[in-house]
Coordinates of C-alpha atoms in Angstrom, one line a residue:
M1 CA 106.7 128.9 134.3
N2 CA 106.7 127.5 130.8
T3 CA 109.5 126.5 128.5
S4 CA 110.4 128.2 125.2
I5 CA 113.4 128.1 122.9
L6 CA 115.3 131.0 121.4
V7 CA 116.2 130.2 117.8
S8 CA 118.9 132.4 116.2
K9 CA 120.8 132.4 112.9
S10 CA 123.6 134.9 112.3
D11 CA 123.8 134.4 108.6
K12 CA 121.7 133.1 105.7
I13 CA 123.9 130.2 104.9
I14 CA 123.0 126.6 105.7
K15 CA 125.2 123.6 104.9
G16 CA 125.3 120.1 106.4
E17 CA 124.2 116.5 106.4
I18 CA 121.0 115.4 108.3
S19 CA 119.6 112.0 109.1
L20 CA 115.8 112.3 109.4
P21 CA 113.8 110.1 111.7
G22 CA 111.7 107.3 110.2
S23 CA 108.3 108.2 108.9
K24 CA 105.7 108.3 111.7
S25 CA 102.9 107.6 109.2
E26 CA 104.6 104.4 107.9
S27 CA 105.7 103.3 111.4
N28 CA 102.3 103.5 112.9
R29 CA 100.8 101.5 110.0
A30 CA 103.6 98.9 110.3
L31 CA 102.9 98.5 114.0
I32 CA 99.2 97.8 113.5
M33 CA 99.9 95.3 110.7
Q34 CA 102.5 93.6 112.8
A35 CA 100.0 93.2 115.6
L36 CA 97.4 91.8 113.1
C37 CA 99.9 89.3 111.6
K38 CA 99.9 85.9 113.3
K39 CA 103.6 85.4 112.8
P40 CA 106.4 87.8 113.8
F41 CA 108.4 90.0 111.5
E42 CA 110.9 92.9 112.0
I43 CA 110.3 96.6 111.4
R44 CA 113.5 98.4 110.6
N45 CA 114.1 102.1 111.1
L46 CA 111.0 102.5 113.2
S47 CA 110.3 106.1 114.0
I48 CA 111.4 107.3 117.5
A49 CA 108.6 109.9 117.5
D50 CA 106.5 110.2 120.6
D51 CA 103.4 109.0 118.8
T52 CA 105.1 105.8 117.5
V53 CA 106.7 105.1 120.9
T54 CA 103.2 105.4 122.5
L55 CA 101.5 103.1 119.9
S56 CA 104.3 100.5 120.2
K57 CA 103.9 100.4 124.0
I58 CA 100.1 100.1 123.7
L59 CA 100.3 97.2 121.2
N60 CA 103.2 95.4 122.8
V61 CA 102.6 96.0 126.5
D62 CA 99.2 97.4 127.4
I63 CA 97.0 95.2 125.2
K64 CA 99.0 92.1 125.7
T65 CA 98.7 92.5 129.5
Q66 CA 95.0 93.3 129.2
Q67 CA 95.2 96.8 130.5
T68 CA 91.6 98.0 130.5
T69 CA 92.3 101.7 129.9
I70 CA 94.3 102.6 126.8
D71 CA 95.6 106.2 126.8
V72 CA 97.0 107.4 123.5
G73 CA 97.9 110.9 124.9
P74 CA 97.9 113.4 122.0
A75 CA 98.5 110.7 119.3
G76 CA 95.6 111.2 116.8
T77 CA 96.7 108.5 114.4
A78 CA 96.9 106.0 117.3
M79 CA 93.4 106.9 118.4
R80 CA 91.9 106.3 114.9
F81 CA 93.9 103.1 114.2
L82 CA 93.3 101.6 117.7
T83 CA 89.5 102.3 117.5
A84 CA 89.4 99.8 114.6
F85 CA 92.1 97.5 115.9
L86 CA 90.5 97.1 119.4
S87 CA 87.1 96.5 117.7
V88 CA 88.4 93.2 116.5
T89 CA 90.6 92.4 119.5
P90 CA 89.0 90.3 122.2
G91 CA 88.6 92.2 125.5
E92 CA 87.0 95.2 126.9
W93 CA 88.7 98.5 126.6
I94 CA 88.4 102.2 127.4
L95 CA 90.3 104.2 124.7
T96 CA 91.1 107.8 125.8
G97 CA 93.7 110.6 125.4
T98 CA 94.5 114.2 126.2
H99 CA 91.9 116.9 126.6
R100 CA 92.5 118.0 123.0
M101 CA 92.1 114.4 121.9
L102 CA 88.7 114.3 123.5
E103 CA 87.7 117.2 121.3
R104 CA 88.7 115.5 118.0
P105 CA 85.8 113.8 116.3
V106 CA 85.6 110.0 115.6
K107 CA 81.9 109.6 114.8
L108 CA 82.4 108.7 111.1
L109 CA 84.8 105.9 112.0
V110 CA 82.7 104.7 114.9
D111 CA 79.5 104.7 112.7
A112 CA 81.3 102.7 110.0
L113 CA 82.6 100.1 112.6
R114 CA 79.2 99.8 114.1
L115 CA 77.7 99.0 110.7
L116 CA 80.2 96.1 110.6
G117 CA 79.0 94.9 114.0
A118 CA 81.4 96.6 116.4
D119 CA 80.4 97.1 120.0
I120 CA 81.5 100.7 120.7
E121 CA 79.9 103.2 123.1
Y122 CA 80.8 106.8 123.8
A123 CA 82.1 107.1 127.4
G124 CA 81.8 110.9 127.3
N125 CA 80.4 113.2 124.6
E126 CA 78.6 111.7 121.6
G127 CA 80.9 111.6 118.6
F128 CA 84.1 112.0 120.6
P129 CA 86.5 109.9 122.7
P130 CA 86.7 108.4 125.2
L131 CA 85.3 105.2 123.8
R132 CA 84.2 101.9 125.4
I133 CA 85.1 99.1 123.1
R134 CA 84.3 95.4 123.4
G135 CA 86.4 93.6 120.8
K136 CA 84.8 90.7 118.8
N137 CA 84.3 89.3 115.4
L138 CA 82.7 91.8 113.1
E139 CA 80.3 89.9 110.8
L140 CA 77.1 92.0 110.6
T141 CA 77.9 93.0 107.0
N142 CA 80.9 93.1 104.7
E143 CA 80.0 96.3 102.7
I144 CA 79.8 99.8 104.1
S145 CA 80.2 103.4 102.9
I146 CA 82.1 106.3 104.5
D147 CA 82.7 109.9 103.6
G148 CA 86.2 109.9 102.0
S149 CA 86.7 113.7 102.2
V150 CA 87.2 114.0 106.0
S151 CA 90.1 111.9 107.1
S152 CA 92.2 109.3 105.3
Q153 CA 93.1 107.8 108.7
Y154 CA 89.5 106.6 109.1
I155 CA 89.8 104.8 105.8
S156 CA 93.3 103.4 106.6
A157 CA 92.0 102.1 110.0
L158 CA 89.2 100.2 108.3
L159 CA 91.5 98.8 105.5
M160 CA 94.1 97.4 107.9
I161 CA 91.5 95.3 109.8
A162 CA 89.7 94.3 106.5
P163 CA 91.6 91.1 105.8
T164 CA 90.8 89.8 109.3
L165 CA 87.0 90.2 108.9
P166 CA 85.0 87.0 108.4
K167 CA 83.9 88.1 104.9
G168 CA 86.5 90.8 104.2
L169 CA 85.4 94.3 103.4
I170 CA 83.9 96.3 100.5
L171 CA 84.5 99.9 101.3
N172 CA 82.6 102.6 99.3
L173 CA 84.1 106.1 99.5
I174 CA 81.6 108.8 99.2
G175 CA 82.5 112.3 97.8
G176 CA 86.1 113.3 97.3
V177 CA 89.0 111.4 98.8
A178 CA 91.2 113.4 101.2
S179 CA 94.9 112.7 101.4
R180 CA 94.7 109.9 98.9
P181 CA 98.5 109.1 99.0
Y182 CA 98.0 108.1 102.7
I183 CA 95.4 105.5 101.6
E184 CA 97.8 104.3 98.8
M185 CA 100.6 104.1 101.4
T186 CA 98.4 101.8 103.6
L187 CA 97.5 99.5 100.7
A188 CA 101.1 99.4 99.5
M189 CA 102.4 98.4 102.9
M190 CA 99.6 95.8 103.2
A191 CA 100.7 94.4 99.8
E192 CA 104.2 94.0 101.2
L193 CA 102.6 91.6 103.7
G194 CA 100.8 89.7 101.1
I195 CA 97.4 91.4 101.2
K196 CA 95.6 91.8 97.9
H197 CA 93.0 94.5 97.1
D198 CA 91.0 95.9 94.3
W199 CA 90.4 99.7 94.0
T200 CA 87.9 100.4 91.2
G201 CA 86.3 103.8 91.1
N202 CA 85.4 104.8 94.6
T203 CA 85.2 101.2 95.9
I204 CA 88.1 99.3 97.7
S205 CA 87.6 95.6 98.1
I206 CA 89.7 93.3 100.3
S207 CA 88.8 89.7 100.8
K208 CA 89.5 87.7 104.0
Q209 CA 93.2 86.9 104.0
E210 CA 96.1 86.4 106.4
Y211 CA 98.9 88.9 106.8
Q212 CA 102.2 87.2 105.7
P213 CA 105.4 88.0 107.7
N214 CA 107.8 90.1 105.8
D215 CA 110.4 92.5 107.3
L216 CA 109.4 96.1 106.6
Y217 CA 111.8 99.0 106.2
I218 CA 110.5 102.5 107.2
E219 CA 111.5 105.4 105.0
P220 CA 112.9 108.6 106.5
D221 CA 110.1 111.2 107.0
W222 CA 109.3 113.5 104.1
S223 CA 107.1 115.7 106.4
G224 CA 110.3 116.3 108.4
A225 CA 112.2 117.0 105.2
S226 CA 109.7 119.8 104.4
Y227 CA 111.2 122.1 107.1
W228 CA 114.7 121.7 105.5
Y229 CA 113.2 122.6 102.1
S230 CA 111.8 125.8 103.8
M231 CA 115.2 126.6 105.2
V232 CA 116.9 126.2 101.9
A233 CA 114.2 128.4 100.3
L234 CA 114.9 131.2 102.8
A235 CA 118.7 131.0 102.7
D236 CA 121.0 132.9 100.4
E237 CA 123.3 129.9 100.1
A238 CA 122.5 126.3 100.9
D239 CA 123.8 122.8 100.5
I240 CA 121.9 120.2 102.6
K241 CA 122.0 116.5 102.3
L242 CA 119.1 114.5 103.7
I243 CA 120.1 110.8 104.2
G244 CA 117.9 108.0 103.0
L245 CA 115.2 109.8 101.2
K246 CA 114.3 108.6 97.7
G247 CA 112.3 109.8 94.8
H248 CA 109.9 106.9 94.6
S249 CA 108.2 107.2 98.0
L250 CA 105.0 105.9 99.6
Q251 CA 104.7 109.3 101.4
G252 CA 102.4 111.9 99.8
D253 CA 104.6 114.7 101.4
S254 CA 107.4 113.7 99.0
V255 CA 105.6 116.2 96.6
A256 CA 107.5 118.8 98.6
A257 CA 110.3 118.4 96.2
K258 CA 108.2 119.4 93.3
I259 CA 106.4 122.2 95.1
M260 CA 109.6 123.7 96.4
E261 CA 111.1 123.9 93.0
N262 CA 108.9 127.0 92.6
F263 CA 110.7 128.6 95.5
G264 CA 114.2 128.1 94.1
V265 CA 115.0 124.8 95.9
S266 CA 116.7 122.2 93.6
T267 CA 116.6 118.5 94.6
E268 CA 119.2 116.1 93.4
F269 CA 118.4 112.4 94.1
L270 CA 121.5 110.5 95.1
K271 CA 122.0 106.8 95.9
D272 CA 121.9 107.4 99.6
G273 CA 119.5 110.4 99.9
I274 CA 118.9 113.8 98.4
R275 CA 120.8 117.0 98.1
L276 CA 119.1 120.4 98.4
T277 CA 120.6 123.5 96.9
K278 CA 119.4 127.1 96.4
E279 CA 118.9 128.7 93.0
N280 CA 118.2 132.4 92.9
R281 CA 115.2 132.7 90.6
P282 CA 111.7 134.3 90.9
I283 CA 109.0 132.4 92.8
S284 CA 106.8 130.8 90.1
V285 CA 103.6 129.7 91.9
D286 CA 100.7 131.6 93.4
F287 CA 98.3 128.7 94.0
I288 CA 98.9 125.4 95.9
D289 CA 96.5 122.5 96.5
F290 CA 97.2 120.6 99.7
E291 CA 94.3 118.1 99.5
H292 CA 96.8 115.2 99.3
C293 CA 99.6 116.7 101.4
P294 CA 98.0 118.8 104.2
D295 CA 100.9 118.2 106.7
I296 CA 103.2 120.5 104.7
A297 CA 100.7 123.4 104.4
Q298 CA 102.0 125.1 107.5
T299 CA 105.6 124.9 106.2
L300 CA 104.6 126.5 102.9
A301 CA 102.5 129.2 104.6
V302 CA 105.5 130.3 106.7
T303 CA 107.8 130.1 103.6
C304 CA 105.5 132.4 101.7
A305 CA 105.4 134.9 104.6
A306 CA 109.1 134.9 104.9
L307 CA 109.6 135.5 101.2
K308 CA 106.8 138.1 101.2
H309 CA 105.0 136.2 98.5
N310 CA 101.2 136.3 98.2
C311 CA 99.7 132.9 97.5
T312 CA 96.4 131.0 97.6
F313 CA 96.1 127.6 99.3
T314 CA 93.3 125.1 99.1
G315 CA 92.8 121.6 100.6
L316 CA 93.2 122.7 104.2
E317 CA 89.9 121.6 105.7
S318 CA 91.4 118.5 107.4
L319 CA 93.8 120.8 109.3
K320 CA 90.9 122.0 111.5
I321 CA 90.7 118.7 113.3
K322 CA 94.4 118.1 113.9
E323 CA 96.4 118.6 117.1
T324 CA 94.9 122.1 117.1
D325 CA 92.8 124.0 114.5
R326 CA 95.9 124.5 112.4
V327 CA 94.2 127.1 110.1
L328 CA 93.3 129.3 113.1
A329 CA 96.8 128.8 114.6
L330 CA 98.4 129.9 111.4
Q331 CA 96.1 132.9 111.1
N332 CA 97.0 133.9 114.7
E333 CA 100.8 133.5 114.4
L334 CA 101.2 135.0 110.9
A335 CA 99.3 138.0 112.0
K336 CA 102.1 138.8 114.4
F337 CA 104.2 139.7 111.3
G338 CA 101.4 141.6 109.5
V339 CA 100.5 138.6 107.3
S340 CA 96.9 137.8 106.8
M341 CA 95.4 134.5 105.9
T342 CA 91.8 135.0 104.9
Q343 CA 89.2 132.3 103.9
D344 CA 87.1 132.5 100.8
E345 CA 84.9 129.3 100.7
L346 CA 87.5 126.5 100.5
S347 CA 90.4 128.8 99.5
Y348 CA 92.8 130.6 101.8
H349 CA 94.6 133.8 100.7
I350 CA 98.0 134.6 102.2
D351 CA 98.5 138.4 101.9
C352 CA 102.0 139.7 102.7
D353 CA 101.5 143.3 101.6
S354 CA 101.6 144.5 105.2
I355 CA 104.5 142.2 106.3
Q356 CA 106.7 143.2 109.1
I357 CA 109.3 140.4 109.1
K358 CA 112.7 142.1 109.4
S359 CA 116.1 141.3 110.8
D360 CA 116.6 141.6 114.6
S361 CA 112.9 141.9 115.2
M362 CA 112.0 139.5 118.0
A363 CA 108.8 137.5 117.8
F364 CA 107.2 134.9 120.1
I365 CA 105.5 132.0 118.4
N366 CA 102.7 130.0 120.2
T367 CA 102.6 126.4 119.2
Y368 CA 99.2 125.3 120.5
H369 CA 100.7 121.9 121.5
D370 CA 101.3 121.3 117.8
H371 CA 104.7 120.0 116.7
R372 CA 104.2 121.2 113.1
M373 CA 103.6 124.8 114.3
A374 CA 107.0 124.8 116.1
M375 CA 108.9 123.3 113.2
A376 CA 107.2 125.3 110.5
F377 CA 108.0 128.6 112.1
A378 CA 111.6 127.8 113.1
P379 CA 113.1 128.6 109.6
L380 CA 112.0 132.2 110.1
A381 CA 115.1 132.7 112.2
I382 CA 117.0 132.9 108.9
T383 CA 115.0 136.0 107.8
N384 CA 114.2 137.3 111.2
G385 CA 117.6 136.9 112.9
S386 CA 115.9 135.2 115.9
L387 CA 112.6 134.3 117.3
E388 CA 111.3 132.6 120.4
I389 CA 109.1 129.5 120.1
E390 CA 106.9 128.1 122.8
D391 CA 107.2 124.5 124.2
P392 CA 110.2 123.1 122.2
A393 CA 109.5 119.6 123.5
V394 CA 106.4 119.4 121.3
T395 CA 108.6 118.5 118.3
G396 CA 109.1 115.1 120.0
K397 CA 105.7 114.1 118.5
S398 CA 107.3 113.5 115.1
Y399 CA 110.9 114.8 115.0
P400 CA 112.7 114.5 118.4
S401 CA 116.1 115.6 117.2
F402 CA 114.8 118.7 115.4
W403 CA 116.5 121.4 117.5
E404 CA 119.7 119.4 117.7
D405 CA 119.7 119.1 113.9
L406 CA 119.3 122.8 113.6
T407 CA 122.5 123.4 115.6
K408 CA 124.4 121.1 113.1
V409 CA 123.9 123.7 110.3
G410 CA 124.6 126.9 112.3
F411 CA 121.5 127.7 114.2
E412 CA 121.7 128.6 117.9
C413 CA 119.0 127.1 120.0
K414 CA 118.7 128.1 123.6
E415 CA 116.0 126.8 125.9
L416 CA 114.4 129.4 128.2
E417 CA 112.0 129.5 131.1
T418 CA 109.3 132.0 130.4
E419 CA 105.8 133.0 131.5
I420 CA 102.9 131.6 129.4
R421 CA 102.2 134.1 126.7
N422 CA 99.5 134.6 124.0

């Protein structure tokens, strides 16, 4: 038997006050920087997401006790960041994860680290985890190039270890730069710990320096906020306060406030958070570029489907190497409602002309072990009346209190035991 959750909403009104978890992206970077700093400092509002809990344990327990096998589970960010971190950490390590993690490529990052002098071998399939890493000083060269269009996490992993390298690092980014705000987040957080950099054109230069202790505060998670924006967009009447979010954020997903204006969601920035309200006006966008905010693409795809709005997306290529192939997962699940998502080179067209979303029509959503699939589809209960979502525990990866928070604003969430379905 498998577990699912029945999510229901008897009306289209949502009102309440929600405290979002700390940003997983900021938290994971802070933990790596804390481990690289020679003096202790405090991280406040650290995320309670599964991925962050896993990374914290690895850095503060497993590595310090010289555990030879480091298992990140399904935590992709931890895999990328630790590949670089362990390369400069004395010891011999096997870095591994779940079956899906062993299918997620790391070749570009490994190649870059090897150019610096890292001792990394593939313990399984070439280009994929598990990795055998022997940590040491990396002093073969101080200048390398990497494709910037594939994953910002590769770049962030290299940047965070850069100040510890004997000659620093000159990193040349080839091609476009995917998810640039995440790289800017990394550099901004490093700056809070005294690390200086120069970013000119496609080259980022960081000299050898020491991280300086400085307590870090982790912002609430804008990716988690995106699901509340979706709910407000689908509601007839809404008044939601999200505690702690601010307009000037390090997180690229804060662009959700601007994007969702097109779907009738008004954002008021308060001293202690933001207030979301619904304005009844026509949808005013038919093209959205997610190159710098791919984590909210699933949310917007479901929002468009629920509002029966045809739209074209671009900037989705990085979604294919996430927890699952998120593009394929979206195509499969949207098809259950008669919504097609077709690819035309680097564009994806969401066509709602044959949509079948209607009140009291039960649907079963497969999540593919992906937290964002579960949370992106949950708002459909507002337009659909109810729906059943596979594996509710998957939201623990980034937003452990998600289902509890839904109940605070009038959703009913009932866990069920069910047979595995496709």
